[in-house]
Coordinates of C-alpha atoms and ligand atoms in Angstrom, one line a residue:
Chain A
M433 CA 117.3 114.8 117.1
S434 CA 119.9 112.9 114.8
L435 CA 121.9 112.2 117.0
F436 CA 122.1 109.2 119.8
T437 CA 125.1 108.5 122.8
C438 CA 125.6 104.9 123.3
P439 CA 127.9 104.8 127.3
F440 CA 130.0 102.6 124.8
C441 CA 130.4 104.4 121.4
G442 CA 129.7 107.5 122.1
S443 CA 127.2 110.2 119.9
R444 CA 125.9 108.0 116.6
N445 CA 123.9 108.6 114.5
L446 CA 120.2 107.8 115.2
E447 CA 119.6 105.2 112.4
E448 CA 122.4 102.9 114.1
F449 CA 119.5 102.2 116.6
S450 CA 116.7 100.4 116.6
F451 CA 113.2 100.5 119.2
H452 CA 111.7 97.9 120.7
K453 CA 109.2 99.3 122.6
T454 CA 108.4 101.2 126.0
L455 CA 108.6 100.5 129.4
P456 CA 105.4 99.5 130.9
N457 CA 106.0 102.0 134.0
V458 CA 102.6 100.5 135.7
A459 CA 102.3 98.2 138.7
G460 CA 100.9 94.8 138.2
G461 CA 102.2 91.5 136.8
A462 CA 103.2 90.3 133.8
F463 CA 99.9 91.6 131.7
E464 CA 100.4 94.7 132.5
E465 CA 103.9 94.2 132.0
I466 CA 103.5 93.0 128.3
Y467 CA 100.1 95.3 127.5
L468 CA 99.4 98.3 129.1
R469 CA 101.7 101.5 128.6
R470 CA 101.7 105.3 130.6
D471 CA 102.0 107.0 126.4
A472 CA 102.8 110.0 128.3
P473 CA 102.9 113.1 125.7
S474 CA 105.5 114.5 128.0
H475 CA 107.5 111.2 129.1
S476 CA 108.7 108.6 127.7
D477 CA 111.0 105.5 128.9
E478 CA 111.8 103.0 125.9
H479 CA 114.0 100.0 125.4
W480 CA 116.3 100.8 122.4
Q481 CA 119.6 98.8 120.8
H482 CA 122.5 100.0 119.3
R483 CA 121.6 97.6 116.3
Y484 CA 124.0 98.4 113.9
G485 CA 126.8 99.4 116.7
C486 CA 128.0 97.7 119.7
R487 CA 124.4 95.7 119.7
A488 CA 124.0 96.9 123.5
W489 CA 120.2 96.9 125.5
L490 CA 119.9 100.6 126.3
R491 CA 117.0 102.3 127.8
V492 CA 116.7 105.8 126.6
Q493 CA 114.4 108.7 128.1
R494 CA 113.0 110.8 125.9
N495 CA 110.1 114.1 125.7
P496 CA 108.3 112.3 122.3
S497 CA 106.6 115.7 121.5
S498 CA 109.9 117.6 121.3
G499 CA 112.5 114.7 120.7
E500 CA 114.6 115.8 123.5
V501 CA 116.2 112.6 124.6
F502 CA 117.4 113.7 128.3
A503 CA 119.5 109.9 129.2
V504 CA 120.6 107.0 127.7
E505 CA 121.9 103.9 129.9
L506 CA 122.9 100.7 129.8
L507 CA 119.5 98.9 130.3
T508 CA 120.4 96.6 133.5
G509 CA 117.4 94.5 135.3
T510 CA 114.9 93.7 133.5
K511 CA 115.2 92.4 130.3
P512 CA 114.8 93.0 127.2
Chain B
M214 CA 71.2 127.1 115.4
Q215 CA 72.0 125.9 112.2
T216 CA 71.0 127.6 108.8
P217 CA 68.8 125.7 106.4
R218 CA 71.7 124.3 103.5
P219 CA 70.9 123.4 100.3
R220 CA 70.9 120.1 98.7
Y221 CA 73.7 119.4 96.7
S222 CA 72.2 117.9 92.5
A223 CA 72.3 119.3 89.3
A224 CA 70.0 121.3 89.3
A225 CA 71.2 123.3 91.8
L226 CA 74.3 123.5 90.7
L227 CA 72.3 125.6 87.6
R228 CA 71.0 127.4 90.2
A229 CA 73.9 128.1 92.2
R230 CA 75.1 129.8 88.3
F231 CA 72.4 132.8 88.7
S232 CA 72.3 133.0 92.4
R233 CA 74.8 134.8 94.4
H234 CA 73.3 133.7 97.7
F235 CA 73.2 129.6 97.0
W236 CA 76.9 128.4 98.4
K237 CA 76.3 128.5 101.8
P238 CA 79.4 127.4 104.8
L239 CA 79.2 123.5 105.1
W240 CA 78.4 124.0 108.9
N241 CA 78.5 127.1 111.1
P242 CA 80.8 127.7 114.2
A243 CA 79.1 126.7 117.3
K244 CA 79.6 127.9 120.8
P245 CA 79.1 125.9 123.8
Q246 CA 75.8 125.2 125.5
D247 CA 76.1 124.5 129.2
H248 CA 74.9 120.8 128.7
Y249 CA 74.9 118.1 126.1
D250 CA 73.3 114.7 126.2
V251 CA 76.9 113.6 124.5
V252 CA 79.9 115.1 124.0
I253 CA 82.4 113.9 121.6
V254 CA 86.5 114.9 122.0
G255 CA 88.1 115.2 118.4
A256 CA 86.4 116.2 115.0
G257 CA 88.5 113.6 112.8
G258 CA 87.2 111.1 110.5
H259 CA 85.4 109.1 113.8
G260 CA 84.4 111.2 115.8
L261 CA 81.9 113.7 113.2
S262 CA 80.8 109.8 111.5
T263 CA 79.7 108.8 116.0
A264 CA 78.0 112.2 115.7
Y265 CA 76.6 111.9 112.5
H266 CA 75.1 108.2 113.4
L267 CA 73.8 109.3 117.3
A268 CA 71.7 112.1 115.8
R269 CA 70.4 110.5 112.8
D270 CA 70.1 106.6 113.7
H271 CA 69.6 107.3 117.3
G272 CA 67.7 110.9 117.1
I273 CA 70.0 111.9 120.2
K274 CA 69.4 115.7 120.1
R275 CA 71.9 117.5 121.8
I276 CA 75.5 116.7 120.7
A277 CA 78.4 118.5 120.3
I278 CA 81.9 117.5 118.6
V279 CA 84.6 119.3 120.7
E280 CA 88.1 120.1 118.7
K281 CA 90.6 121.7 119.9
N282 CA 92.6 122.7 116.8
I283 CA 90.4 122.8 113.3
L284 CA 87.8 120.6 112.0
G285 CA 89.2 117.8 109.6
Y286 CA 93.3 119.1 110.2
G287 CA 94.5 115.8 111.9
N288 CA 95.3 112.1 111.1
V289 CA 92.0 112.9 108.2
A290 CA 93.7 115.4 106.4
R291 CA 96.7 113.0 106.1
N292 CA 96.3 109.7 105.4
T293 CA 96.9 108.3 101.9
T294 CA 93.2 107.6 101.5
I295 CA 92.8 104.3 100.6
V296 CA 90.0 102.1 101.5
R297 CA 90.3 98.3 101.3
S298 CA 88.8 95.5 103.4
N299 CA 91.4 92.4 102.7
Y300 CA 91.9 91.7 106.1
L301 CA 92.7 87.6 107.4
L302 CA 90.6 87.1 110.1
P303 CA 87.6 87.6 110.5
E304 CA 87.2 89.9 113.2
N305 CA 88.2 92.5 111.0
H306 CA 87.4 91.8 107.7
Y307 CA 83.4 91.6 108.8
F308 CA 84.0 95.6 109.9
Y309 CA 86.0 96.4 107.2
E310 CA 83.7 94.5 104.8
D311 CA 81.3 97.2 106.5
S312 CA 82.8 100.2 106.3
L313 CA 83.4 99.9 102.3
R314 CA 80.0 99.0 101.6
R315 CA 79.4 101.9 103.5
Y316 CA 82.1 104.1 101.6
E317 CA 79.7 102.9 98.4
G318 CA 76.8 104.9 99.4
L319 CA 78.7 107.1 101.1
S320 CA 78.3 110.3 98.0
R321 CA 74.6 109.7 97.7
E322 CA 73.9 109.2 101.9
L323 CA 75.6 112.3 102.7
N324 CA 74.6 114.5 99.7
Y325 CA 78.5 115.4 99.1
N326 CA 81.0 114.0 96.5
V327 CA 83.8 111.8 98.9
M328 CA 85.1 110.5 95.3
Y329 CA 85.1 107.1 96.1
S330 CA 87.7 105.6 93.4
P331 CA 87.3 101.4 93.7
R332 CA 90.6 101.2 91.4
G333 CA 91.8 98.1 93.5
V334 CA 94.0 97.4 95.5
V335 CA 96.8 94.7 95.4
D336 CA 99.7 93.3 98.0
L337 CA 102.5 92.3 95.5
A338 CA 103.7 88.9 96.5
N339 CA 108.1 88.1 96.4
S340 CA 108.6 84.3 96.3
D341 CA 105.8 81.4 96.5
D342 CA 105.2 81.2 100.3
E343 CA 104.3 84.5 100.5
M344 CA 101.4 83.3 97.3
V345 CA 100.7 80.9 99.5
A346 CA 99.8 83.5 102.2
L347 CA 97.8 85.4 99.8
A348 CA 95.8 82.6 98.5
R349 CA 94.5 82.1 102.0
R350 CA 93.4 85.3 102.9
G351 CA 91.7 85.5 99.9
N352 CA 90.3 82.6 100.6
A353 CA 89.6 83.7 103.7
M354 CA 88.0 86.7 102.2
R355 CA 85.5 85.0 99.6
L356 CA 84.3 82.9 101.9
A357 CA 82.6 85.9 104.3
G358 CA 81.9 87.0 100.3
I359 CA 84.2 89.8 100.1
D360 CA 86.0 89.8 96.5
A361 CA 89.6 89.1 96.3
Q362 CA 91.3 87.8 93.4
L363 CA 94.9 86.1 93.2
L364 CA 96.7 87.1 90.0
D365 CA 99.8 85.6 88.7
R366 CA 102.7 87.7 86.5
P367 CA 100.4 87.5 83.1
G368 CA 97.2 88.8 85.5
L369 CA 99.5 91.2 87.2
V370 CA 100.5 92.8 84.1
R371 CA 96.8 93.0 83.1
F372 CA 96.0 94.5 85.7
A373 CA 98.9 96.8 86.3
P374 CA 100.3 96.8 83.0
E375 CA 103.0 99.7 84.2
L376 CA 104.0 97.6 86.8
N377 CA 107.0 95.0 85.2
P378 CA 106.8 91.4 87.4
Y379 CA 109.8 90.2 85.0
L380 CA 111.8 92.4 85.9
P381 CA 114.9 91.1 88.1
R382 CA 114.7 92.3 91.2
R383 CA 116.4 91.8 94.6
Y384 CA 112.5 90.7 96.0
P385 CA 111.6 89.6 92.9
I386 CA 107.5 89.9 92.0
M387 CA 105.9 87.0 91.7
G388 CA 102.0 87.6 91.7
G389 CA 99.2 89.7 94.1
L390 CA 96.2 89.6 95.3
V391 CA 93.9 92.1 94.0
Q392 CA 90.8 93.5 95.3
R393 CA 88.9 95.6 92.8
R394 CA 86.3 96.9 94.7
A395 CA 88.9 98.3 97.2
G396 CA 90.3 102.1 96.2
T397 CA 90.5 105.8 97.1
V398 CA 88.4 108.0 98.2
R399 CA 88.8 111.3 98.9
H400 CA 90.2 112.0 102.9
D401 CA 88.7 115.9 103.1
A402 CA 85.7 115.2 101.7
V403 CA 84.8 112.3 104.1
A404 CA 85.3 115.0 106.9
W405 CA 83.5 118.0 105.2
G406 CA 80.6 115.8 104.3
Y407 CA 80.1 114.6 107.7
A408 CA 80.4 117.7 109.3
R409 CA 78.2 118.9 107.0
A410 CA 75.7 116.2 107.6
A411 CA 75.8 116.5 111.6
A412 CA 75.7 120.0 111.7
A413 CA 72.1 119.6 109.4
L414 CA 70.8 117.3 112.3
G415 CA 72.0 120.0 114.6
V416 CA 75.0 118.7 116.0
D417 CA 77.2 121.5 117.3
I418 CA 80.9 121.7 115.7
I419 CA 83.0 123.2 118.4
E420 CA 86.3 123.9 116.8
R421 CA 89.7 125.4 119.0
C422 CA 88.4 124.1 122.4
E423 CA 91.0 121.5 124.0
V424 CA 89.8 119.4 126.3
L425 CA 91.5 119.3 129.5
G426 CA 90.0 117.2 131.7
L427 CA 87.1 115.0 133.1
T428 CA 84.7 116.0 135.9
T429 CA 82.9 113.2 137.7
Q430 CA 80.4 112.7 140.5
A431 CA 79.1 109.8 142.2
G432 CA 81.6 107.5 140.5
V433 CA 80.6 108.9 137.0
A434 CA 81.6 111.3 134.4
S435 CA 79.3 114.7 134.6
G436 CA 81.4 116.4 132.2
V437 CA 84.7 117.6 129.9
E438 CA 86.8 120.8 131.1
T439 CA 87.8 122.5 127.9
S440 CA 89.8 125.9 127.0
L441 CA 87.4 127.7 126.6
G442 CA 85.3 126.2 130.0
H443 CA 83.5 123.4 132.0
I444 CA 80.7 121.4 129.5
R445 CA 78.1 119.4 131.3
A446 CA 77.8 115.9 129.9
D447 CA 75.3 112.9 130.1
R448 CA 77.4 110.6 128.5
I449 CA 81.4 111.7 126.8
V450 CA 83.1 109.5 123.7
F451 CA 87.0 110.4 123.0
A452 CA 87.7 109.9 119.3
V453 CA 90.7 112.1 119.4
A454 CA 93.0 109.3 117.1
G455 CA 96.5 109.9 117.5
H456 CA 96.0 111.1 121.4
T457 CA 94.6 108.5 122.6
G458 CA 97.6 107.2 125.0
A459 CA 97.6 111.7 125.5
I460 CA 94.0 110.2 126.6
G461 CA 94.7 107.3 128.9
T462 CA 97.1 109.7 131.1
M463 CA 94.5 112.9 131.3
L464 CA 92.6 110.0 132.7
G465 CA 94.9 108.3 135.1
I466 CA 94.5 105.1 133.3
P467 CA 97.5 102.4 131.2
L468 CA 96.5 101.8 127.6
P469 CA 97.9 99.0 125.2
V470 CA 99.1 101.9 123.7
E471 CA 102.2 103.1 121.6
T472 CA 102.0 106.6 119.3
H473 CA 103.9 106.7 116.6
L474 CA 104.5 109.3 113.9
L475 CA 103.8 107.2 109.6
Q476 CA 104.9 109.3 107.4
A477 CA 103.8 109.8 103.8
M478 CA 104.6 112.0 100.6
V479 CA 104.0 113.3 97.4
S480 CA 105.4 113.9 94.3
E481 CA 105.3 116.3 90.9
P482 CA 102.5 115.8 89.0
I483 CA 102.7 113.5 85.9
K484 CA 100.7 111.9 83.2
P485 CA 98.6 108.7 84.5
L486 CA 100.9 106.0 85.2
V487 CA 99.5 104.2 88.6
G488 CA 96.1 103.0 87.7
S489 CA 95.7 101.4 91.7
V490 CA 97.2 100.7 94.9
L491 CA 100.3 99.3 94.3
I492 CA 101.2 97.9 98.2
Y493 CA 105.0 96.0 97.7
M494 CA 106.0 94.6 101.2
Y495 CA 109.8 93.0 101.0
G496 CA 112.3 91.9 103.6
H497 CA 112.3 94.9 106.3
A498 CA 110.7 97.4 104.2
E499 CA 107.9 98.8 102.5
V500 CA 106.1 101.1 99.7
Y501 CA 102.3 101.8 98.3
I502 CA 101.6 103.8 95.4
T503 CA 99.1 105.6 94.2
Q504 CA 98.4 108.3 91.9
S505 CA 96.3 111.0 92.9
D506 CA 93.7 113.0 90.6
R507 CA 96.3 115.8 90.3
G508 CA 99.0 113.3 88.9
G509 CA 100.9 113.2 92.2
L510 CA 102.2 110.0 93.4
V511 CA 101.0 109.3 96.7
M512 CA 103.5 107.2 98.7
G513 CA 104.0 105.8 102.0
G514 CA 105.5 102.5 103.8
A515 CA 106.5 101.8 107.8
L516 CA 106.4 103.3 110.2
D517 CA 109.1 106.3 111.5
G518 CA 109.8 103.6 114.3
M519 CA 110.0 105.6 117.5
P520 CA 107.1 106.7 119.8
S521 CA 106.3 110.9 119.0
Y522 CA 103.8 113.1 119.2
T523 CA 106.0 115.7 117.1
R524 CA 104.5 115.2 113.8
E525 CA 107.8 115.4 111.9
P526 CA 108.7 113.0 109.7
A527 CA 112.2 111.3 110.2
W528 CA 114.4 111.5 106.2
H529 CA 115.8 108.5 106.7
R530 CA 112.3 106.8 106.4
L531 CA 111.8 108.9 103.7
E532 CA 114.7 108.0 101.5
E533 CA 113.8 104.7 102.4
I534 CA 110.3 104.8 101.0
V535 CA 111.5 106.3 97.9
Q536 CA 114.3 103.5 97.7
S537 CA 111.2 100.9 97.3
A538 CA 109.7 103.2 95.3
V539 CA 111.6 102.8 92.8
A540 CA 112.6 99.3 93.2
L541 CA 109.0 99.2 92.6
L542 CA 108.7 101.1 89.6
P543 CA 111.9 101.8 88.2
Q544 CA 110.6 104.1 85.9
I545 CA 109.6 107.1 88.1
A546 CA 112.9 107.2 89.3
G547 CA 113.2 110.7 87.8
V548 CA 110.4 112.5 89.4
K549 CA 111.2 114.5 92.3
I550 CA 109.0 114.9 95.9
L551 CA 107.0 117.7 96.9
R552 CA 106.4 117.2 100.2
H553 CA 106.7 114.9 103.1
W554 CA 104.2 115.0 106.5
A555 CA 103.5 112.7 109.1
G556 CA 100.7 111.9 111.5
T557 CA 100.6 110.2 115.0
N558 CA 99.1 106.8 115.1
D559 CA 97.6 105.4 118.2
Q560 CA 99.0 102.2 117.8
T561 CA 97.5 99.3 120.0
M562 CA 99.9 95.8 120.6
D563 CA 97.7 93.9 117.5
G564 CA 97.4 96.3 116.0
S565 CA 93.5 96.6 115.7
P566 CA 91.1 99.5 117.2
L567 CA 89.6 100.3 120.2
I568 CA 86.2 100.6 120.7
D569 CA 84.4 100.3 124.2
R570 CA 83.8 101.8 127.7
L571 CA 86.6 103.6 129.3
K572 CA 87.1 104.1 133.0
Y573 CA 83.6 105.2 133.5
D574 CA 80.2 103.8 132.9
N575 CA 79.5 106.8 130.2
V576 CA 82.2 107.2 128.9
F577 CA 83.2 105.8 125.4
L578 CA 86.5 105.4 123.9
N579 CA 87.1 104.9 120.0
G580 CA 90.3 104.9 119.0
G581 CA 93.1 102.2 118.0
W582 CA 93.3 103.1 114.6
C583 CA 96.6 103.1 114.2
Y584 CA 97.3 103.8 110.6
G585 CA 94.2 102.7 108.9
G586 CA 91.7 104.1 110.3
F587 CA 90.3 105.8 107.6
K588 CA 88.9 103.4 105.8
A589 CA 87.0 102.7 109.2
I590 CA 85.2 106.0 109.5
P591 CA 81.8 104.7 107.9
A592 CA 81.3 101.4 110.1
S593 CA 83.1 102.9 113.3
G594 CA 80.7 106.0 113.9
A595 CA 77.3 104.1 113.1
A596 CA 78.9 101.2 115.6
C597 CA 79.7 103.3 117.9
A598 CA 76.9 105.2 117.9
T599 CA 75.2 101.8 119.1
L600 CA 77.1 101.4 121.8
V601 CA 76.9 105.2 123.0
A602 CA 73.3 105.5 122.4
T603 CA 72.1 101.4 123.6
G604 CA 75.2 100.9 125.7
T605 CA 75.6 97.5 123.6
A606 CA 77.5 97.2 121.2
P607 CA 77.0 95.4 118.3
D608 CA 78.6 92.6 116.9
L609 CA 80.9 93.7 114.3
I610 CA 82.7 95.9 117.5
R611 CA 82.3 93.5 120.4
N612 CA 85.8 92.4 119.3
F613 CA 87.3 95.9 119.7
R614 CA 87.1 95.7 123.6
L615 CA 89.6 96.4 125.7
S616 CA 89.9 93.3 127.8
R617 CA 90.3 91.3 124.7
F618 CA 94.5 91.5 125.4
A619 CA 93.5 90.2 129.8
S620 CA 91.2 87.5 128.2
G621 CA 93.4 86.6 125.3
H622 CA 91.0 87.3 122.6
M623 CA 93.9 89.5 120.5
I624 CA 93.2 90.6 117.0
D625 CA 97.1 90.2 115.6
E626 CA 96.8 90.4 112.0
K627 CA 100.3 90.5 111.0
G628 CA 100.9 88.1 114.4
A629 CA 103.7 90.7 115.5
G630 CA 103.0 89.9 118.9
P631 CA 102.3 92.8 121.9
Y632 CA 104.7 95.6 120.3
P633 CA 102.4 98.5 119.2
V634 CA 105.9 99.7 116.8
R635 CA 105.9 96.4 114.3
Q636 CA 102.5 96.2 114.0
Ligands
LIG1011 C1 100.4 109.8 106.8 C2 99.4 108.4 107.2 C3 98.7 107.7 106.3 C4 97.9 107.5 106.0 N1 96.8 106.3 105.2 C5 95.8 105.9 105.9 C6 95.3 105.2 104.3 O1 95.4 105.2 103.9 N2 94.1 104.5 104.4 C7 93.9 104.5 105.8 O2 92.6 103.8 106.3 N3 94.0 105.0 107.2 C8 95.4 106.0 106.8 N4 95.5 106.5 107.8 C9 94.9 106.2 109.1 C10 93.7 107.4 109.3 O3 94.5 108.5 108.8 C11 93.6 107.6 111.1 O4 93.9 105.9 111.6 C12 92.7 108.0 110.7 O5 92.3 109.3 110.3 C13 92.3 108.2 112.3 O6 90.8 108.7 113.1 P1 90.4 110.6 112.9 O7 90.4 110.9 111.3 O8 89.1 110.3 113.5 O9 91.1 111.0 113.0 P2 92.0 112.8 113.5 O10 91.6 113.1 112.3 O11 93.0 112.6 113.9 O12 90.9 112.8 114.7 C14 91.5 113.0 115.9 C15 90.8 114.8 116.3 O13 91.3 114.4 118.3 C16 91.7 116.4 118.3 N5 91.6 116.0 119.4 C17 92.9 115.4 119.9 N6 93.0 115.8 121.5 C18 92.7 116.8 121.4 C19 92.0 117.3 123.3 N7 92.3 116.7 124.1 N8 90.7 117.9 122.7 C20 89.8 118.0 122.2 N9 90.2 117.7 120.4 C21 91.6 116.9 120.3 C22 92.5 115.8 117.2 O14 93.4 117.1 117.2 C23 91.8 115.7 116.0 O15 91.2 116.8 115.2 C24 97.2 106.8 108.3 C25 97.3 107.9 108.8 C26 98.4 108.5 108.6 C27 99.4 109.4 109.5
LIG1012 ZN1 127.3 101.5 120.8

């Protein structure tokens, strides 16, 4: 897995992107949001930034056991 | 049942010279029994040390360790073998000091040479401000009775002659904080030594047996579902390190954990050059270097940077770590890298461990070891065994409970906030 497809910039080298955190996907309030994670080996829902590119905040869904990228889309709604 | 094993000594070695029957396997592979007092999941350092202490200190008879792979093939085999207790926060430094003291006597205790080498670990500073921070950390350690010494540039030259702190660098080296009793311990020997000692106390070591689920009865756990069938257990301990997140998913409870890769690399063997452990953190990057007894330079740095269970190290991180190593020691620029590898780490929200009950009253977690759990193995096993055997956590690990995030008692050594990738 060495390429990500930014919705604005197209296919770019992974090193241009920086991972920020996983999305909690846990019901609850601020505590769950900040501190708890569902850390499944088959699916990971993440905040990234195209830091050395257009600097857009992205939501990336991946399989952390194979490296496969399911989706890269613009982050909307939640704050990073 | 385990066959008796010979005690190792100089005289025994001499006897072995004349006997073809002296050397025995360190442990005999066991088949799962139907029922155990305690089942420990994961035959890494923490699982093995917990089993050993449960059997030795608490006299628990029927203990099994179940390991999905082979013993000692996880992070205990992948780490860079550094042991130290140079932490700022009291929640950390008393615990890691207890562990370092146990490491000092471990070869004798286990009757197995773990090759503890107190070669000294030095953290280097890039600025006067960092010298102040290191002085603060050193003072905190000394107040806790832990050895620490602040070195200026001439002191550094005496301590590590291979290092030239006067060389102009983008991130200059102003001095460092050294802990002389810190150093390295042979990682495989720790796994094998604990396995041998645990097996001698009657612990069943069951390899190639993956835990797939937990069974419950009347609100408590009653056993584990494994690839070799169901095993009943009165108490269950998860010591799965990099798979802690997966266990959370298995039990259906969210945990304060993300799973990240850490890689390390080793160079071709060269003549003795690096006599201690050098740690150089600057700007956004970092590198640490030791030299193995075989002569290879063992190096590591920051996490690879994204959640992963793959154990495939990223090439760009390798490049960055090697560049940092050359910035630190320009004389190694021509040395070739032989291998690099990675392990999965259970990175917590504050970078500190989790030893606590997990979801059920008779299920325990010994995890959250992040990238630094090798040094913790002796202390964690002893303390976790006390928790499992008596139901009460000893003072040393009371701060490592899961509820600390809700109660605001994070142990954030780095001050990085709830971002596991930055811890
Ligand atoms: C590259 C690297 C360098 C490091 N350097 C250092 C260092 O210098 N100093 C230091 O103190 N720490 C270091 N660490 C961290 C240290 O290695 C770990 O924190 C520590 O080894 C983790 O504990 P363990 O030994 O019990 O883990 P492991 O050896 O990983 O044991 C966990 C075991 O659980 C098994 N398991 C998982 N799931 C299941 C299941 N469902 N059923 C059955 N078995 C299961 C795994 O197969 C594994 O064998 C480093 C780590 C890495 C990756
Ligand atoms: Zn972009």
